[in-house]
């Protein structure tokens, strides 16, 4: 999965992990939305942080194939 939800106490940490640059496509966006829903529905999560598993990139934006019809 390209996006995961981790918990650190009452903080939900959504980690973007789609090497090499976290470019997104439709599946990535579905995974991201799912992580947000999981955090929202967890009564123990009070705050959410979005971060990258990559030390170089947060996100490069849309994957070139995702922008094509």
mmCIF file of N, CA and C in Angstrom:
data_model
loop_
_atom_site.group_PDB
_atom_site.id
_atom_site.type_symbol
_atom_site.label_atom_id
_atom_site.label_comp_id
_atom_site.label_asym_id
_atom_site.label_seq_id
_atom_site.Cartn_x
_atom_site.Cartn_y
_atom_site.Cartn_z
ATOM 1 N N UNK A 1 0.851 -1.184 0.000
ATOM 2 C CA UNK A 1 0.000 0.000 0.000
ATOM 3 C C UNK A 1 0.895 1.245 0.000
ATOM 4 N N UNK A 2 0.505 2.222 -0.773
ATOM 5 C CA UNK A 2 1.333 3.416 -0.955
ATOM 6 C C UNK A 2 1.134 4.477 0.125
ATOM 7 N N UNK A 3 0.099 4.304 0.937
ATOM 8 C CA UNK A 3 -0.177 5.235 2.033
ATOM 9 C C UNK A 3 -0.551 4.391 3.243
ATOM 10 N N UNK A 4 -0.018 4.751 4.388
ATOM 11 C CA UNK A 4 -0.374 3.990 5.592
ATOM 12 C C UNK A 4 -0.636 4.950 6.750
ATOM 13 N N UNK A 5 -1.444 4.489 7.676
ATOM 14 C CA UNK A 5 -1.728 5.244 8.890
ATOM 15 C C UNK A 5 -1.008 4.576 10.046
ATOM 16 N N UNK A 6 -0.194 5.350 10.731
ATOM 17 C CA UNK A 6 0.464 4.893 11.947
ATOM 18 C C UNK A 6 -0.065 5.743 13.090
ATOM 19 N N UNK A 7 0.021 5.229 14.304
ATOM 20 C CA UNK A 7 -0.427 6.005 15.459
ATOM 21 C C UNK A 7 0.721 6.172 16.438
ATOM 22 N N UNK A 8 0.868 7.402 16.908
ATOM 23 C CA UNK A 8 1.833 7.729 17.954
ATOM 24 C C UNK A 8 1.052 8.438 19.043
ATOM 25 N N UNK A 9 0.615 7.673 20.023
ATOM 26 C CA UNK A 9 -0.255 8.231 21.050
ATOM 27 C C UNK A 9 -1.579 8.637 20.434
ATOM 28 N N UNK A 10 -1.965 9.880 20.613
ATOM 29 C CA UNK A 10 -3.225 10.381 20.068
ATOM 30 C C UNK A 10 -3.054 11.038 18.698
ATOM 31 N N UNK A 11 -1.873 10.873 18.109
ATOM 32 C CA UNK A 11 -1.587 11.470 16.803
ATOM 33 C C UNK A 11 -1.603 10.387 15.731
ATOM 34 N N UNK A 12 -2.406 10.603 14.708
ATOM 35 C CA UNK A 12 -2.383 9.735 13.542
ATOM 36 C C UNK A 12 -1.339 10.273 12.579
ATOM 37 N N UNK A 13 -0.471 9.406 12.106
ATOM 38 C CA UNK A 13 0.581 9.810 11.173
ATOM 39 C C UNK A 13 0.310 9.110 9.848
ATOM 40 N N UNK A 14 -0.064 9.898 8.840
ATOM 41 C CA UNK A 14 -0.296 9.355 7.507
ATOM 42 C C UNK A 14 1.024 9.460 6.754
ATOM 43 N N UNK A 15 1.544 8.308 6.341
ATOM 44 C CA UNK A 15 2.853 8.241 5.694
ATOM 45 C C UNK A 15 2.667 7.953 4.205
ATOM 46 N N UNK A 16 3.183 8.858 3.368
ATOM 47 C CA UNK A 16 3.176 8.661 1.921
ATOM 48 C C UNK A 16 4.404 7.829 1.575
ATOM 49 N N UNK A 17 4.191 6.696 0.901
ATOM 50 C CA UNK A 17 5.303 5.782 0.641
ATOM 51 C C UNK A 17 5.154 5.138 -0.734
ATOM 52 N N UNK A 18 5.371 5.947 -1.764
ATOM 53 C CA UNK A 18 5.309 5.446 -3.140
ATOM 54 C C UNK A 18 6.574 5.905 -3.865
ATOM 55 N N UNK A 19 7.670 5.144 -3.676
ATOM 56 C CA UNK A 19 8.940 5.526 -4.292
ATOM 57 C C UNK A 19 8.832 5.596 -5.815
ATOM 58 N N UNK A 20 9.635 6.422 -6.444
ATOM 59 C CA UNK A 20 10.741 7.138 -5.812
ATOM 60 C C UNK A 20 10.358 8.510 -5.278
ATOM 61 N N UNK A 21 9.214 9.091 -5.725
ATOM 62 C CA UNK A 21 8.945 10.489 -5.368
ATOM 63 C C UNK A 21 7.524 10.736 -4.880
ATOM 64 N N UNK A 22 6.820 9.680 -4.477
ATOM 65 C CA UNK A 22 5.444 9.819 -3.995
ATOM 66 C C UNK A 22 4.528 10.501 -5.005
ATOM 67 N N UNK A 23 4.762 10.247 -6.287
ATOM 68 C CA UNK A 23 3.833 10.787 -7.282
ATOM 69 C C UNK A 23 2.515 10.035 -7.123
ATOM 70 N N UNK A 24 1.415 10.727 -7.359
ATOM 71 C CA UNK A 24 0.136 10.093 -7.082
ATOM 72 C C UNK A 24 -0.619 9.730 -8.353
ATOM 73 N N UNK A 25 -1.400 8.662 -8.196
ATOM 74 C CA UNK A 25 -2.321 8.206 -9.224
ATOM 75 C C UNK A 25 -3.646 7.936 -8.514
ATOM 76 N N UNK A 26 -4.600 7.378 -9.228
ATOM 77 C CA UNK A 26 -5.916 7.176 -8.618
ATOM 78 C C UNK A 26 -5.861 6.238 -7.412
ATOM 79 N N UNK A 27 -5.078 5.164 -7.495
ATOM 80 C CA UNK A 27 -4.986 4.241 -6.364
ATOM 81 C C UNK A 27 -4.354 4.919 -5.150
ATOM 82 N N UNK A 28 -3.326 5.708 -5.375
ATOM 83 C CA UNK A 28 -2.676 6.452 -4.296
ATOM 84 C C UNK A 28 -3.692 7.357 -3.605
ATOM 85 N N UNK A 29 -4.515 8.065 -4.395
ATOM 86 C CA UNK A 29 -5.518 8.963 -3.815
ATOM 87 C C UNK A 29 -6.580 8.190 -3.045
ATOM 88 N N UNK A 30 -6.956 7.003 -3.539
ATOM 89 C CA UNK A 30 -7.907 6.164 -2.789
ATOM 90 C C UNK A 30 -7.292 5.713 -1.471
ATOM 91 N N UNK A 31 -6.017 5.308 -1.508
ATOM 92 C CA UNK A 31 -5.329 4.900 -0.278
ATOM 93 C C UNK A 31 -5.235 6.064 0.707
ATOM 94 N N UNK A 32 -4.949 7.263 0.198
ATOM 95 C CA UNK A 32 -4.857 8.456 1.043
ATOM 96 C C UNK A 32 -6.213 8.754 1.684
ATOM 97 N N UNK A 33 -7.278 8.703 0.887
ATOM 98 C CA UNK A 33 -8.625 8.942 1.420
ATOM 99 C C UNK A 33 -8.982 7.894 2.470
ATOM 100 N N UNK A 34 -8.582 6.648 2.243
ATOM 101 C CA UNK A 34 -8.841 5.589 3.218
ATOM 102 C C UNK A 34 -8.115 5.832 4.529
ATOM 103 N N UNK A 35 -6.879 6.305 4.455
ATOM 104 C CA UNK A 35 -6.116 6.607 5.674
ATOM 105 C C UNK A 35 -6.761 7.757 6.444
ATOM 106 N N UNK A 36 -7.249 8.756 5.719
ATOM 107 C CA UNK A 36 -7.947 9.871 6.371
ATOM 108 C C UNK A 36 -9.209 9.369 7.062
ATOM 109 N N UNK A 37 -9.978 8.530 6.381
ATOM 110 C CA UNK A 37 -11.190 7.968 6.988
ATOM 111 C C UNK A 37 -10.853 7.146 8.226
ATOM 112 N N UNK A 38 -9.811 6.313 8.134
ATOM 113 C CA UNK A 38 -9.417 5.501 9.291
ATOM 114 C C UNK A 38 -9.057 6.384 10.479
ATOM 115 N N UNK A 39 -8.325 7.453 10.238
ATOM 116 C CA UNK A 39 -7.950 8.370 11.320
ATOM 117 C C UNK A 39 -9.178 9.082 11.878
ATOM 118 N N UNK A 40 -10.060 9.499 10.985
ATOM 119 C CA UNK A 40 -11.263 10.228 11.402
ATOM 120 C C UNK A 40 -12.175 9.356 12.266
ATOM 121 N N UNK A 41 -12.239 8.075 11.951
ATOM 122 C CA UNK A 41 -13.139 7.177 12.667
ATOM 123 C C UNK A 41 -12.527 6.578 13.932
ATOM 124 N N UNK A 42 -11.245 6.793 14.151
ATOM 125 C CA UNK A 42 -10.572 6.261 15.334
ATOM 126 C C UNK A 42 -10.764 7.237 16.493
ATOM 127 N N UNK A 43 -11.484 6.840 17.537
ATOM 128 C CA UNK A 43 -11.757 7.768 18.642
ATOM 129 C C UNK A 43 -10.504 8.170 19.423
ATOM 130 N N UNK A 44 -9.421 7.423 19.281
ATOM 131 C CA UNK A 44 -8.186 7.754 19.992
ATOM 132 C C UNK A 44 -7.341 8.791 19.261
ATOM 133 N N UNK A 45 -7.599 9.004 17.978
ATOM 134 C CA UNK A 45 -6.802 9.951 17.187
ATOM 135 C C UNK A 45 -7.392 11.347 17.338
ATOM 136 N N UNK A 46 -6.568 12.283 17.810
ATOM 137 C CA UNK A 46 -6.997 13.670 18.023
ATOM 138 C C UNK A 46 -6.416 14.626 16.991
ATOM 139 N N UNK A 47 -5.272 14.279 16.431
ATOM 140 C CA UNK A 47 -4.586 15.113 15.438
ATOM 141 C C UNK A 47 -4.016 14.205 14.364
ATOM 142 N N UNK A 48 -3.791 14.774 13.192
ATOM 143 C CA UNK A 48 -3.204 14.009 12.092
ATOM 144 C C UNK A 48 -2.047 14.802 11.488
ATOM 145 N N UNK A 49 -0.964 14.105 11.222
ATOM 146 C CA UNK A 49 0.201 14.661 10.537
ATOM 147 C C UNK A 49 0.389 13.853 9.262
ATOM 148 N N UNK A 50 0.650 14.542 8.152
ATOM 149 C CA UNK A 50 0.956 13.862 6.895
ATOM 150 C C UNK A 50 2.442 14.046 6.633
ATOM 151 N N UNK A 51 3.133 12.936 6.381
ATOM 152 C CA UNK A 51 4.576 12.979 6.159
ATOM 153 C C UNK A 51 4.953 12.026 5.033
ATOM 154 N N UNK A 52 6.198 12.055 4.663
ATOM 155 C CA UNK A 52 6.707 11.209 3.590
ATOM 156 C C UNK A 52 7.704 10.202 4.137
ATOM 157 N N UNK A 53 7.689 8.998 3.584
ATOM 158 C CA UNK A 53 8.706 8.010 3.934
ATOM 159 C C UNK A 53 10.038 8.345 3.266
ATOM 160 N N UNK A 54 10.002 9.180 2.246
ATOM 161 C CA UNK A 54 11.206 9.583 1.515
ATOM 162 C C UNK A 54 11.894 10.748 2.221
ATOM 163 N N UNK A 55 13.200 10.708 2.254
ATOM 164 C CA UNK A 55 13.950 11.836 2.812
ATOM 165 C C UNK A 55 14.136 12.946 1.785
ATOM 166 N N UNK A 56 13.878 12.655 0.488
ATOM 167 C CA UNK A 56 14.099 13.636 -0.572
ATOM 168 C C UNK A 56 12.831 14.359 -0.997
ATOM 169 N N UNK A 57 11.699 13.666 -0.984
ATOM 170 C CA UNK A 57 10.475 14.228 -1.540
ATOM 171 C C UNK A 57 9.313 14.098 -0.572
ATOM 172 N N UNK A 58 8.459 15.120 -0.555
ATOM 173 C CA UNK A 58 7.148 14.946 0.068
ATOM 174 C C UNK A 58 6.243 14.309 -0.971
ATOM 175 N N UNK A 59 6.066 14.984 -2.106
ATOM 176 C CA UNK A 59 5.335 14.422 -3.239
ATOM 177 C C UNK A 59 5.710 15.195 -4.492
ATOM 178 N N UNK A 60 5.912 14.467 -5.570
ATOM 179 C CA UNK A 60 6.243 15.098 -6.850
ATOM 180 C C UNK A 60 4.993 15.524 -7.610
ATOM 181 N N UNK A 61 3.819 15.223 -7.074
ATOM 182 C CA UNK A 61 2.577 15.581 -7.763
ATOM 183 C C UNK A 61 2.020 14.396 -8.528
ATOM 184 N N UNK A 62 1.184 14.692 -9.511
ATOM 185 C CA UNK A 62 0.501 13.638 -10.264
ATOM 186 C C UNK A 62 1.486 12.848 -11.117
ATOM 187 N N UNK A 63 1.307 11.540 -11.110
ATOM 188 C CA UNK A 63 2.083 10.673 -11.995
ATOM 189 C C UNK A 63 1.640 10.965 -13.414
ATOM 190 N N UNK A 64 2.563 11.017 -14.361
ATOM 191 C CA UNK A 64 2.214 11.423 -15.727
ATOM 192 C C UNK A 64 1.132 10.547 -16.346
ATOM 193 N N UNK A 65 1.076 9.272 -16.013
ATOM 194 C CA UNK A 65 0.024 8.399 -16.545
ATOM 195 C C UNK A 65 -1.337 8.692 -15.922
ATOM 196 N N UNK A 66 -1.352 9.242 -14.717
ATOM 197 C CA UNK A 66 -2.625 9.549 -14.052
ATOM 198 C C UNK A 66 -3.315 10.730 -14.706
ATOM 199 N N UNK A 67 -2.564 11.584 -15.367
ATOM 200 C CA UNK A 67 -3.134 12.785 -15.983
ATOM 201 C C UNK A 67 -3.720 12.513 -17.365
ATOM 202 N N UNK A 68 -3.435 11.344 -17.914
ATOM 203 C CA UNK A 68 -3.942 11.008 -19.248
ATOM 204 C C UNK A 68 -5.303 10.340 -19.154
ATOM 205 N N UNK A 69 -6.169 10.595 -20.156
ATOM 206 C CA UNK A 69 -7.496 9.938 -20.145
ATOM 207 C C UNK A 69 -7.408 8.454 -20.370
#
